[in-house]
mmCIF file of C-alpha atoms in Angstrom:
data_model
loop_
_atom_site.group_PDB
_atom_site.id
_atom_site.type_symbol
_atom_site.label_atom_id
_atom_site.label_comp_id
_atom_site.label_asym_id
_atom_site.label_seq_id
_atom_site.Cartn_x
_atom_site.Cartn_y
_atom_site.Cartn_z
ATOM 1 C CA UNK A 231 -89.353 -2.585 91.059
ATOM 2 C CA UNK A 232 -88.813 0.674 90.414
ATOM 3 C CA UNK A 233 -88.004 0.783 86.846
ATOM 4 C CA UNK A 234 -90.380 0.523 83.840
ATOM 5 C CA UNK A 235 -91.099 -2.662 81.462
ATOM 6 C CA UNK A 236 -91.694 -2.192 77.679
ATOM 7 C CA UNK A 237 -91.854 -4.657 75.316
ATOM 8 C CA UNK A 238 -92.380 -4.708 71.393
ATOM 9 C CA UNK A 239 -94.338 -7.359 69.549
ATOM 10 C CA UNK A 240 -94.820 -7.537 65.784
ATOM 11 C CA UNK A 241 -94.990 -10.486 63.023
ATOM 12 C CA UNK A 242 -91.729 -10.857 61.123
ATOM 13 C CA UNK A 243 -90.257 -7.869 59.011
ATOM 14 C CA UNK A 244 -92.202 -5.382 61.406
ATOM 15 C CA UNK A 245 -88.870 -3.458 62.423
ATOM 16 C CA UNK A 246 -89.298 -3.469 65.715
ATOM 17 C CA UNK A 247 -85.589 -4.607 66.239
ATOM 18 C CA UNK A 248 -84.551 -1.792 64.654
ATOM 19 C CA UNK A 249 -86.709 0.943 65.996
ATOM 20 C CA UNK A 250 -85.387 -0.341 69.736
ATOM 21 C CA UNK A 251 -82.189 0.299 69.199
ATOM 22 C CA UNK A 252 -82.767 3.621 67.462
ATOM 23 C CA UNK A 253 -85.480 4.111 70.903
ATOM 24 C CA UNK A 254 -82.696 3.107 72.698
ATOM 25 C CA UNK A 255 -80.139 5.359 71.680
ATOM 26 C CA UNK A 256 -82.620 8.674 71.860
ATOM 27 C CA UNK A 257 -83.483 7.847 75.557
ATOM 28 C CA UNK A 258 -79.445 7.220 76.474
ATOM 29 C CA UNK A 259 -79.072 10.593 74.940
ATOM 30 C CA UNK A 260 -81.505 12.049 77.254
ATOM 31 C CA UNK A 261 -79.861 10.813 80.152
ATOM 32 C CA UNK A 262 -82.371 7.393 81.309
ATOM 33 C CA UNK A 263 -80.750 4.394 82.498
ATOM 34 C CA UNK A 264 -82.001 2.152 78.931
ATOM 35 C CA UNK A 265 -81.814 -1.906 79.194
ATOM 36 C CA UNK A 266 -82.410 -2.911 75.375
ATOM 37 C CA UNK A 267 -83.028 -6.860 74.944
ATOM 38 C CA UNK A 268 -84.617 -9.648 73.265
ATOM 39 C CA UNK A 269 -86.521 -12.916 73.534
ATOM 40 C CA UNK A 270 -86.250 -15.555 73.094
ATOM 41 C CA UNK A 271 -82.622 -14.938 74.163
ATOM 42 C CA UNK A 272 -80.626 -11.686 76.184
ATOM 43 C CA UNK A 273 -78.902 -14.167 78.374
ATOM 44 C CA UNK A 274 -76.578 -16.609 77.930
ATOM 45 C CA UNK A 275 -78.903 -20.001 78.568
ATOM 46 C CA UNK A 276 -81.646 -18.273 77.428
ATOM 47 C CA UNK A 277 -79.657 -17.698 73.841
ATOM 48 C CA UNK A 278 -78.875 -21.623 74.079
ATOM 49 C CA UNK A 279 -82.241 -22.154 74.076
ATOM 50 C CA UNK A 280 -82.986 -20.347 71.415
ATOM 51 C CA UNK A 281 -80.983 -21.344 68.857
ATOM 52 C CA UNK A 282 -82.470 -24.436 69.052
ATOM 53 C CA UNK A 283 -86.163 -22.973 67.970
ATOM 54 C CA UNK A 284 -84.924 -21.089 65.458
ATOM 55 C CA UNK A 285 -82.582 -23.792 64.093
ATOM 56 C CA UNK A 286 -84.230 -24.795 60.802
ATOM 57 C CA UNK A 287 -83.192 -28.075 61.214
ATOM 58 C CA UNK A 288 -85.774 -28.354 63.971
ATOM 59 C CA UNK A 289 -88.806 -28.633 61.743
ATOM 60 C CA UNK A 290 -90.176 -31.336 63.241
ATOM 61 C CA UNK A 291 -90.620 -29.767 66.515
ATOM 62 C CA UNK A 292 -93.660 -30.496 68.663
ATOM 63 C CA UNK A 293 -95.478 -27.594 69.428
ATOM 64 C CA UNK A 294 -95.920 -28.184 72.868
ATOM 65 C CA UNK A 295 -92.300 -28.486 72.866
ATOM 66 C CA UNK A 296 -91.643 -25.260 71.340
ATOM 67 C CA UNK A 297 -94.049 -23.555 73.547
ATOM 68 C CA UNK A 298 -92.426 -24.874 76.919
ATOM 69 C CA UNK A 299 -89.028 -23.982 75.644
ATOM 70 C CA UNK A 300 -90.214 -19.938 74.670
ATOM 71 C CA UNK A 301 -91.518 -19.986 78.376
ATOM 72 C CA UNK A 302 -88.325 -21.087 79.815
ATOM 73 C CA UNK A 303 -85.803 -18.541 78.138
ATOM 74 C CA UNK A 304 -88.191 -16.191 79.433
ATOM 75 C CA UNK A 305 -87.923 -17.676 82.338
ATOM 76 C CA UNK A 306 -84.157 -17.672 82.587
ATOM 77 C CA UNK A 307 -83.981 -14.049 80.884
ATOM 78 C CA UNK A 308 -86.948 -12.333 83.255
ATOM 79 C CA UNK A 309 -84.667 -13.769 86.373
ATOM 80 C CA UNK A 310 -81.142 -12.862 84.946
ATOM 81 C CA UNK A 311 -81.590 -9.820 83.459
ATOM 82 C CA UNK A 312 -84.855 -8.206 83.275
ATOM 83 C CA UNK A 313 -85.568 -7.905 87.013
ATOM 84 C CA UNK A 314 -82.676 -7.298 87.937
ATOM 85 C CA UNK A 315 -82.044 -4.379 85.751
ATOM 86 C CA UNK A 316 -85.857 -2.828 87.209
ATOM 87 C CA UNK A 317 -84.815 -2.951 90.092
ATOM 88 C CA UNK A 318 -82.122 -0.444 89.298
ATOM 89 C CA UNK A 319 -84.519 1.870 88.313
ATOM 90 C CA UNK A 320 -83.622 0.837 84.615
ATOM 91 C CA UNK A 321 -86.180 1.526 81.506
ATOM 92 C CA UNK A 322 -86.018 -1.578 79.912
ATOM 93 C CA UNK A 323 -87.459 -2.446 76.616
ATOM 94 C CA UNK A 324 -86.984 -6.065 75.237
ATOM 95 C CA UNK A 325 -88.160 -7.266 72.026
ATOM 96 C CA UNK A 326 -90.866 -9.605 72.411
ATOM 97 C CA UNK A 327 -92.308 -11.097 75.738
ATOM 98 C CA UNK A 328 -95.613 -12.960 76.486
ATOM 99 C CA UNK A 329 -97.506 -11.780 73.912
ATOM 100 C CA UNK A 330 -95.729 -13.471 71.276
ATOM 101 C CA UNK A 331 -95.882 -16.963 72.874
ATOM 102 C CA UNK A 332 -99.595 -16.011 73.143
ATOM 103 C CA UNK A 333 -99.999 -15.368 69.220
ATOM 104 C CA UNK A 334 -97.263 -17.495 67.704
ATOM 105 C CA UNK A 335 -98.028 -20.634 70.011
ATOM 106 C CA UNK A 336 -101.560 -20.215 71.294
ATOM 107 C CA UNK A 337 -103.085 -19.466 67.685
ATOM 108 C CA UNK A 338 -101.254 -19.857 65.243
ATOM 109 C CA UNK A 339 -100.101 -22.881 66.254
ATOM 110 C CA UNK A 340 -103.652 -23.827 67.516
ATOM 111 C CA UNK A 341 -102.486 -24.287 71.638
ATOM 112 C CA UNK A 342 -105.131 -21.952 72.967
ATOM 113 C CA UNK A 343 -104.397 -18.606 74.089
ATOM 114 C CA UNK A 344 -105.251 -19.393 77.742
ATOM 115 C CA UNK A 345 -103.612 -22.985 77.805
ATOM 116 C CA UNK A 346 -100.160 -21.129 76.952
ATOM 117 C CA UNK A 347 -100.988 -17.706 79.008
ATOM 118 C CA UNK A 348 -101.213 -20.415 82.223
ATOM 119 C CA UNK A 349 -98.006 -22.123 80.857
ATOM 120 C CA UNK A 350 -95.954 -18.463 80.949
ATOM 121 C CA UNK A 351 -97.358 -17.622 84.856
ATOM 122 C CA UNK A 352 -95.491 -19.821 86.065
ATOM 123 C CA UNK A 353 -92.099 -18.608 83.928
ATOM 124 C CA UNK A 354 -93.198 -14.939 84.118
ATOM 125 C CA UNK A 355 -94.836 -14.917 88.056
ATOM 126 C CA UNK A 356 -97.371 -12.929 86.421
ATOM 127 C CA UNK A 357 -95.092 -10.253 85.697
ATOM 128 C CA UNK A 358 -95.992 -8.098 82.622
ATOM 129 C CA UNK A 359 -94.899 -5.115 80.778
ATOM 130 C CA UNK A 360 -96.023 -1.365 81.802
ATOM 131 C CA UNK A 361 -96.669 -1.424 78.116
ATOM 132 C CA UNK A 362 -96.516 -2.492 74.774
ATOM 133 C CA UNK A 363 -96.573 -1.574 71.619
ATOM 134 C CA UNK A 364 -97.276 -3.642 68.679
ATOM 135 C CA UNK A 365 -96.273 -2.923 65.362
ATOM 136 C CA UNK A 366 -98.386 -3.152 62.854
ATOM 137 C CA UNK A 367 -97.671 -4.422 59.561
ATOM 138 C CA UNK A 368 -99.599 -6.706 57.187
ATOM 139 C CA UNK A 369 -97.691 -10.325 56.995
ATOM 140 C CA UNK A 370 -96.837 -10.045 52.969
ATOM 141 C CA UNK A 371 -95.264 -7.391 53.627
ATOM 142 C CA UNK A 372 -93.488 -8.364 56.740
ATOM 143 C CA UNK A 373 -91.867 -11.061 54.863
ATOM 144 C CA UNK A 374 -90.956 -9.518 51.959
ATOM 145 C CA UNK A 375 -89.088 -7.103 54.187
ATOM 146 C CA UNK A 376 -86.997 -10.280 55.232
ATOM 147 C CA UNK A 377 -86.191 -11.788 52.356
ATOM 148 C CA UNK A 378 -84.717 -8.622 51.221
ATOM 149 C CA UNK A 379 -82.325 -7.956 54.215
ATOM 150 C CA UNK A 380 -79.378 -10.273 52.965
ATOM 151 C CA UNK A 381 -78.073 -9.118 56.838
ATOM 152 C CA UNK A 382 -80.515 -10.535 58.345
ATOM 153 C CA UNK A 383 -80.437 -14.484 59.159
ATOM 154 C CA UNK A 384 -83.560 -16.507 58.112
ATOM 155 C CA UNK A 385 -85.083 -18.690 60.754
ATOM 156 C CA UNK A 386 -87.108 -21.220 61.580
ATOM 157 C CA UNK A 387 -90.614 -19.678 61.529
ATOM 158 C CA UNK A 388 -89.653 -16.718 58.788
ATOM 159 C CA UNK A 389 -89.610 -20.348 56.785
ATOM 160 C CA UNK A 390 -93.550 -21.030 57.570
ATOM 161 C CA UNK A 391 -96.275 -20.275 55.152
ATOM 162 C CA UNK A 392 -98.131 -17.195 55.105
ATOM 163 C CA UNK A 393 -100.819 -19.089 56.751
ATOM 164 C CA UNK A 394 -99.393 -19.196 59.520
ATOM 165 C CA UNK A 395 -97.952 -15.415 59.823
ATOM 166 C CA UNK A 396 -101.653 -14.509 58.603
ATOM 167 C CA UNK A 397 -102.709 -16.074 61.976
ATOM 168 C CA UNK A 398 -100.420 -14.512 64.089
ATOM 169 C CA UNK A 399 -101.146 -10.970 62.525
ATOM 170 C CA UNK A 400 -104.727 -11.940 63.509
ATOM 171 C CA UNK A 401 -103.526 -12.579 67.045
ATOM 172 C CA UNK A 402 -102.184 -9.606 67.490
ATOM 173 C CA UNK A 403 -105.085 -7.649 66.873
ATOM 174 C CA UNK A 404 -107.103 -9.759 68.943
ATOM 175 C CA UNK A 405 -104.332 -9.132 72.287
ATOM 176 C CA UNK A 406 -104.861 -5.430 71.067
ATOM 177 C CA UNK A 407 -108.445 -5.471 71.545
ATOM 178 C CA UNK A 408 -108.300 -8.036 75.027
ATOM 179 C CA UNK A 409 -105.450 -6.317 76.307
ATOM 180 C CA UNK A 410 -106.202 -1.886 74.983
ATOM 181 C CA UNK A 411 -104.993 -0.410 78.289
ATOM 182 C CA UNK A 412 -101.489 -1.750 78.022
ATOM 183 C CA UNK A 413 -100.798 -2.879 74.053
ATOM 184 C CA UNK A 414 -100.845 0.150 71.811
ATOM 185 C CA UNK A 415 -101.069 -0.222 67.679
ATOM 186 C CA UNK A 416 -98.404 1.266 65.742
ATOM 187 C CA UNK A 417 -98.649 1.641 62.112
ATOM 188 C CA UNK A 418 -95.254 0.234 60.927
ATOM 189 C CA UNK A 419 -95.812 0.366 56.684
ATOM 190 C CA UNK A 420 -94.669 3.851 56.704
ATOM 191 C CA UNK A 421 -91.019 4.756 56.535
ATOM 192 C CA UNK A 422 -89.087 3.972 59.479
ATOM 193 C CA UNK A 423 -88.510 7.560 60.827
ATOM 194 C CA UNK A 424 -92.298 8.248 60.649
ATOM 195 C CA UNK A 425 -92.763 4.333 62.826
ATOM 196 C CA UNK A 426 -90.122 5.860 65.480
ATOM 197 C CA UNK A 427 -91.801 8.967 65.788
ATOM 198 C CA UNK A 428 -94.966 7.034 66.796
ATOM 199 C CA UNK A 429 -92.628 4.655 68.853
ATOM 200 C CA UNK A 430 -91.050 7.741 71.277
ATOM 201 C CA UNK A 431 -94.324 9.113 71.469
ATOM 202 C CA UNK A 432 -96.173 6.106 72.754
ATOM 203 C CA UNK A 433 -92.963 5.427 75.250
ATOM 204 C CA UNK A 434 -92.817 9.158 76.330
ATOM 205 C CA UNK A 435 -96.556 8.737 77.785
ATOM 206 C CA UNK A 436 -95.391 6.160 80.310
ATOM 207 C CA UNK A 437 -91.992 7.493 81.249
#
């Protein structure tokens, strides 16, 4: 592989979607070969697959089940796209990847962060990102961010309490802490051209 891996992780409302694009669109301009995606999803199965989790019809789903499916559109999208497109010498930065399966399924959900970290090396062949970069925003105001986008489609999980998104938040900053030489903090309260500024930066270091 000769290209370079980036992924963004955050709890809902952190703006990493739109920081990526903007990311994207500044490095396109500077002439690199940019791959911007997104998981669960960026291929067509792997979009199948995730309509179903964020369906909010699908309440009642196991977590297990949930977990497994996460872990095979990344399966399907690391094969189709992702590798394909490093190989090309491609920057590619997709929005989420392991870590959120790690944080979202493995505590929140109370899995175990190293029962679902085995579950994603066999979808992932132990592939992970040059680096990440976690943006970090407290949950209440994560979600309030949401609920005021009318643009933006509510999902399954934006529809948990803040519990749960209180646990994740927590999970991040534990990955950051287990995981400093490749996840880098972000402070993503402040306004958004002040969070891209810290974005480029961070991204500039490794490219």
């Amino acid at each position: 592989m000769s290209g370079i891996f980036i992924t963004f992780e955050g709890g809902e409302g952190s703006g990493k979607t739109t920081i990526a694009a903007m990311v994207k669109d500044e490095l396109v301009k500077e002439g690199y070969y940019v791959v911007l995606t997104r998981e669960p999803g960026g291929v067509e199965i792997a979009e199948s697959i995730r309509n179903v989790i964020v369906d909010v019809k699908n309440t009642n789903m196991d977590k297990r089940t949930e977990a497994l499916l996460y872990a095979a559109s990344r399966r399907q999208h690391l094969v189709e796209k992702v590798l394909p497109a490093l190989d090309k010498g491609a920057i590619v930065i997709c929005d989420r990847f392991v870590d959120s399966s790690l944080v979202y399924q493995g505590i929140a959900r109370g899995i175990g962060i190293d029962e679902v970290y085995e579950m994603n090396l066999f979808a992932t062949d132990n592939i992970l990102p040059k680096r990440t970069i976690f943006f970090d925003v407290k949950p209440e105001i994560g979600l309030q961010r949401v609920y005021m986008n009318k643009d933006r489609e509510i999902n399954r999980l934006d529809m948990e309490k803040l519990e749960f998104h209180q646990s994740v938040y927590n999970g991040y900053l534990q990955l950051c802490k287990k995981y400093s030489d490749r996840i880098v903090k972000i402070d993503a309260s402040v306004e958004i051209d002040e969070v891209y500024k810290q974005v480029i930066e961070k991204i500039k270091e490794v490219i």
